[in-house]
CSV table of N, CA and C in Angstrom, one decimal:
chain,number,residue,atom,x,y,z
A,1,UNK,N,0.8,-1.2,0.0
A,1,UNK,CA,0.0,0.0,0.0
A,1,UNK,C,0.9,1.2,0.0
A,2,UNK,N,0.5,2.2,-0.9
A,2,UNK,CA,0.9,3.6,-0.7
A,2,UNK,C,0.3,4.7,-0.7
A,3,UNK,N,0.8,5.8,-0.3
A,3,UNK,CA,0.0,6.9,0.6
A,3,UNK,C,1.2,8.0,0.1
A,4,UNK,N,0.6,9.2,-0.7
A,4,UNK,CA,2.0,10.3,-0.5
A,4,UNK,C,1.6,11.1,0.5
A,5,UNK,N,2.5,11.9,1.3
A,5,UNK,CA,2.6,12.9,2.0
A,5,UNK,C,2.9,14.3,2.0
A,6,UNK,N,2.6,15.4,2.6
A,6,UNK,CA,2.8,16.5,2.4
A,6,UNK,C,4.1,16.9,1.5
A,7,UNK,N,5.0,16.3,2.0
A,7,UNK,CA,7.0,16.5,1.6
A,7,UNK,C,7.2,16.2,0.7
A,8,UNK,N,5.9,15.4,-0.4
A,8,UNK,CA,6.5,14.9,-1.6
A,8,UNK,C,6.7,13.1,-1.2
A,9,UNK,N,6.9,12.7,0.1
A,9,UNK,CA,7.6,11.4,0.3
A,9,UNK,C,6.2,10.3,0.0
A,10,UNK,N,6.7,9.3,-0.7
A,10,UNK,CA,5.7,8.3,-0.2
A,10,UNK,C,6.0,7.4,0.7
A,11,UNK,N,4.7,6.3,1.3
A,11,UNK,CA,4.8,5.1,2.2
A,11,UNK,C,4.6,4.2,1.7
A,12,UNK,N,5.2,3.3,1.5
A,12,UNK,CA,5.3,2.2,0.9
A,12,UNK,C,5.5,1.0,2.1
A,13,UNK,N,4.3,-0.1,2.0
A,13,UNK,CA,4.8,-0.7,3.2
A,13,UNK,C,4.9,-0.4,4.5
A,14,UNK,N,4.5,0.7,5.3
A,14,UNK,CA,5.0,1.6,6.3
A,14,UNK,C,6.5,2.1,6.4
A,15,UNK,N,7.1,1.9,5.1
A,15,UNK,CA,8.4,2.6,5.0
A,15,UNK,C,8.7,4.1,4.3
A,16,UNK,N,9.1,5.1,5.1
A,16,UNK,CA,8.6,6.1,4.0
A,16,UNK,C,10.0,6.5,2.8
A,17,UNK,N,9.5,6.7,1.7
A,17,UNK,CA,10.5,6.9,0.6
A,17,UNK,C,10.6,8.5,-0.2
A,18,UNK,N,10.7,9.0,-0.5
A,18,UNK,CA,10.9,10.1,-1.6
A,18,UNK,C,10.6,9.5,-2.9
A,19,UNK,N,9.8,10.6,-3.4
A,19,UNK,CA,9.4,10.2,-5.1
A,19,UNK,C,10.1,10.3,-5.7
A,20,UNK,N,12.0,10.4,-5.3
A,20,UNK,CA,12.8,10.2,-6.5
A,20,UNK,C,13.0,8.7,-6.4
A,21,UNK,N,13.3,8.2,-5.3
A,21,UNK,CA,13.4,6.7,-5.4
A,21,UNK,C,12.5,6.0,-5.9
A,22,UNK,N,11.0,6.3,-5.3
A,22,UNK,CA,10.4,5.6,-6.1
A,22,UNK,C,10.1,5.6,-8.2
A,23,UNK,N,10.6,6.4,-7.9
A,23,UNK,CA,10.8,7.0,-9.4
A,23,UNK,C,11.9,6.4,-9.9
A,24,UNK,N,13.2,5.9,-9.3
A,24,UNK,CA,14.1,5.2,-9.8
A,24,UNK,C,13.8,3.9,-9.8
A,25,UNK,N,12.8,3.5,-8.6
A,25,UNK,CA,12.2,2.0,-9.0
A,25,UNK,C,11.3,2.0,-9.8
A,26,UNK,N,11.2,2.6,-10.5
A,26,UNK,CA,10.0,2.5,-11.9
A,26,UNK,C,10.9,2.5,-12.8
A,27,UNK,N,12.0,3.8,-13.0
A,27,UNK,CA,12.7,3.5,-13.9
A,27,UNK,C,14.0,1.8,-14.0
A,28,UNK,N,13.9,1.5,-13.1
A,28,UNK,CA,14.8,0.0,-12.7
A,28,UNK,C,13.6,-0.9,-13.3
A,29,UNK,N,12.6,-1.2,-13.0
A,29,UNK,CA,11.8,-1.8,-13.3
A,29,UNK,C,11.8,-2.2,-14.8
A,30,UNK,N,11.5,-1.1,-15.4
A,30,UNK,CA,11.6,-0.6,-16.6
A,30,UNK,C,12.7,-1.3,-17.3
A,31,UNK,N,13.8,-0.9,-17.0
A,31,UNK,CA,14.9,-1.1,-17.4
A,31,UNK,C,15.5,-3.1,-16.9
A,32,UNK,N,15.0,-3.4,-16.3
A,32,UNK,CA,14.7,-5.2,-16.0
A,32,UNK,C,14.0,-5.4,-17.0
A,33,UNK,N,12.5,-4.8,-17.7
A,33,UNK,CA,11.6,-5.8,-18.2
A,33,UNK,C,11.8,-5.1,-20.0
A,34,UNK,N,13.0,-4.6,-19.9
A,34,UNK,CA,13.4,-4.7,-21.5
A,34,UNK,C,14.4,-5.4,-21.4
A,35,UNK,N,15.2,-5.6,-20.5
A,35,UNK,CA,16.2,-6.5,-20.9
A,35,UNK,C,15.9,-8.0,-20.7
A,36,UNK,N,14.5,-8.4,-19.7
A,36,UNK,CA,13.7,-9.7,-20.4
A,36,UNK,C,13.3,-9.7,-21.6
A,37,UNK,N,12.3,-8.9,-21.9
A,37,UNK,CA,11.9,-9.2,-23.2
A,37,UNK,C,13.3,-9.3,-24.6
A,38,UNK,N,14.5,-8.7,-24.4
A,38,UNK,CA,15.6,-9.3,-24.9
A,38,UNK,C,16.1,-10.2,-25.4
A,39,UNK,N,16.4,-10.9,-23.8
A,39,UNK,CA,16.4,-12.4,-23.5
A,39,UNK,C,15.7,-13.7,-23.7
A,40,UNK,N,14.4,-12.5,-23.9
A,40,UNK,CA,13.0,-13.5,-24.7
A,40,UNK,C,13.2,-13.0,-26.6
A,41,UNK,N,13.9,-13.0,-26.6
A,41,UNK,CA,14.4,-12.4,-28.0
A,41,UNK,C,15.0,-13.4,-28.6
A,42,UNK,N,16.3,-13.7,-27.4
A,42,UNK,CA,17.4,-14.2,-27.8
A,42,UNK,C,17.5,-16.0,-27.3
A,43,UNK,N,15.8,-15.7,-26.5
A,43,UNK,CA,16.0,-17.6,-26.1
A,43,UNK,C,16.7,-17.6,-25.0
A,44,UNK,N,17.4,-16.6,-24.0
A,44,UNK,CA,17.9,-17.0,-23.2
A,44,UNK,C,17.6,-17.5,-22.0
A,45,UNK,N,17.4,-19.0,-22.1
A,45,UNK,CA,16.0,-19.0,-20.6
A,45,UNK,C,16.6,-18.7,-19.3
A,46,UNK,N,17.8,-19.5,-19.1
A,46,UNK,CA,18.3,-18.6,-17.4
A,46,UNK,C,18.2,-17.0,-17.4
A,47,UNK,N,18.6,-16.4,-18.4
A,47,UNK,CA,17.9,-15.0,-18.1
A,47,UNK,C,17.4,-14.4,-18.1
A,48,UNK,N,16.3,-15.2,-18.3
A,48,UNK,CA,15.1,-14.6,-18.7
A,48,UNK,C,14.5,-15.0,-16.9
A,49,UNK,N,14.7,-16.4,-16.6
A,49,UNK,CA,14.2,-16.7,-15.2
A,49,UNK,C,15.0,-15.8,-14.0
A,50,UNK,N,16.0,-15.4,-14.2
A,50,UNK,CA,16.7,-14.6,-13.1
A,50,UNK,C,16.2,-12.8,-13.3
A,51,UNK,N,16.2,-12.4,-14.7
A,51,UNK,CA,15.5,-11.4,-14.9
A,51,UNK,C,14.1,-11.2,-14.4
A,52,UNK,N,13.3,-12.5,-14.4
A,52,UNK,CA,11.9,-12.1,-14.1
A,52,UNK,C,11.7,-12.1,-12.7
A,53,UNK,N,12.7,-12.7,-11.8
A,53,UNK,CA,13.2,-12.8,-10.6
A,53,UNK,C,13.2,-11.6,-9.9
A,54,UNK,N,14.4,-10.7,-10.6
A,54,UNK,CA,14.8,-9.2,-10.3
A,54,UNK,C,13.4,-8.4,-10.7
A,55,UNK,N,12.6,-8.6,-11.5
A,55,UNK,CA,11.7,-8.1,-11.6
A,55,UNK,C,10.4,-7.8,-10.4
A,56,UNK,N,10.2,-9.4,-10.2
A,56,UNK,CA,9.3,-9.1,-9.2
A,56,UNK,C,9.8,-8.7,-7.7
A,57,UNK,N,11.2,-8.6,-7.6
A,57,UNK,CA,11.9,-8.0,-6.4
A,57,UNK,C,11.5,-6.6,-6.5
A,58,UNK,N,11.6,-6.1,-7.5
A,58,UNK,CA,11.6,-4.6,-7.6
A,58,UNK,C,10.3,-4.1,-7.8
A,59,UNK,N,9.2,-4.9,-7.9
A,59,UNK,CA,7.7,-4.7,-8.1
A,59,UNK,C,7.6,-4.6,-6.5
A,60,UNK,N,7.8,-5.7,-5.8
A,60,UNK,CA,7.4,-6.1,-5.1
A,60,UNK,C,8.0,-5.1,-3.6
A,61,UNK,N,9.3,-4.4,-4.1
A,61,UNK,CA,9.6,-3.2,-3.5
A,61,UNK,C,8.8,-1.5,-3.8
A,62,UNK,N,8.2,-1.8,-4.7
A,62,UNK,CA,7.6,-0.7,-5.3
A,62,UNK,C,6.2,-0.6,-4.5
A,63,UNK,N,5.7,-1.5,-4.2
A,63,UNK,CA,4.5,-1.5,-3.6
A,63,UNK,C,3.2,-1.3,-4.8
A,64,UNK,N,1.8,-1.7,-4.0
A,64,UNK,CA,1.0,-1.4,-5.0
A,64,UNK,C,0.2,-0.2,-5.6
A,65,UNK,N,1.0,0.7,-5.6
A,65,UNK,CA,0.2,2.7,-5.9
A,65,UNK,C,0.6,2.4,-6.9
A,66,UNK,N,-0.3,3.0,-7.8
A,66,UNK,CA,-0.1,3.5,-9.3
A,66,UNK,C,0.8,4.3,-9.4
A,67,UNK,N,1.7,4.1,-10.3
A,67,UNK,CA,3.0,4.5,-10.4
A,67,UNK,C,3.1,5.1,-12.3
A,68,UNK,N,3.1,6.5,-12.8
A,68,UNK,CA,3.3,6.6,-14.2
A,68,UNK,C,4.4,5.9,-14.7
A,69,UNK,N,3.8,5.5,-15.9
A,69,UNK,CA,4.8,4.7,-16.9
A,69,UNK,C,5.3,2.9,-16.4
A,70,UNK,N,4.3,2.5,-15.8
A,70,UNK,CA,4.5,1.3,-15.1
A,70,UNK,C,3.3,0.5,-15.3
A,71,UNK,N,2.7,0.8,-16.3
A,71,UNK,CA,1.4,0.0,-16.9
A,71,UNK,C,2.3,-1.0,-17.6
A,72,UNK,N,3.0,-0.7,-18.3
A,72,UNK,CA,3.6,-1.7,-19.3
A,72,UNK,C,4.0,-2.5,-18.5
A,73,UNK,N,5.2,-2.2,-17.5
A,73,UNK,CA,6.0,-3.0,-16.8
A,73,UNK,C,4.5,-4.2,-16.4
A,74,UNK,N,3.8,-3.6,-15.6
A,74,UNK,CA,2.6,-4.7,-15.1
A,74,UNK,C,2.1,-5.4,-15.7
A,75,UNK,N,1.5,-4.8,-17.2
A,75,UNK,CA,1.1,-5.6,-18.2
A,75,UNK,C,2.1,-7.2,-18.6
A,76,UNK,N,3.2,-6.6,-18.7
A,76,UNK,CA,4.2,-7.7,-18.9
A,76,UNK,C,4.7,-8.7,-17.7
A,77,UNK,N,4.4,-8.3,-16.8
A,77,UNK,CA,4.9,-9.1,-15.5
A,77,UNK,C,3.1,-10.2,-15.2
A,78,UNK,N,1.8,-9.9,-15.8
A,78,UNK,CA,1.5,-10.4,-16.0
A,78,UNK,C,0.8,-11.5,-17.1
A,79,UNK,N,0.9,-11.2,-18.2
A,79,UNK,CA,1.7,-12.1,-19.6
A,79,UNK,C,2.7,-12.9,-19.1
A,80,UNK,N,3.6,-12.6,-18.1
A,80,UNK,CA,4.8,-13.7,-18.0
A,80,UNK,C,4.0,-14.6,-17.1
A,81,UNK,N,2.8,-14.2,-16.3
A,81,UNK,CA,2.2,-15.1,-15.0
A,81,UNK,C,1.6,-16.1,-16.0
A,82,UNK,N,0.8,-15.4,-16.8
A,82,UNK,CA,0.4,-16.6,-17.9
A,82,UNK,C,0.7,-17.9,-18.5
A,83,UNK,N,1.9,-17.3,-18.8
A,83,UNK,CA,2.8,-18.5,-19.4
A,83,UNK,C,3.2,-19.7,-18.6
């Protein structure tokens, strides 16, 4: 769960963060689920399994607030649940 606050900071988790970090975990996110789809390019299954790994570490650090430009990321993180 997240919640922003006056300061700009958000809560994530009851931890509180700044919207640049969380903003870097969007952009990390981001930057994991192109270089799976890559790896899903290039057939590489270990890294594709250790990338989707890192992925949901960083989802899963991000908490669940709507976050801009992280539709895709989600979209794709669930496309991979499918499979």
């Amino acid at each position: 769960m997240s919640a922003a606050s006056a300061n700009g900071s958000v809560i994530l988790d009851g931890s509180e963060r700044s919207s640049e970090d969380v903003e870097e975990l969007v952009a990390l996110a981001r930057m994991i689920a192109y270089a799976k789809y890559a790896a899903e390019d290039a057939d590489l299954v270990g890294a594709i399994d250790y990338l989707g790994m890192a992925l949901n570490e960083v989802l899963r650090e991000i908490g669940d607030g709507p976050h801009e430009g992280l539709a895709d990321v989600m979209a794709s993180k669930a496309a991979t649940c499918l499979n």
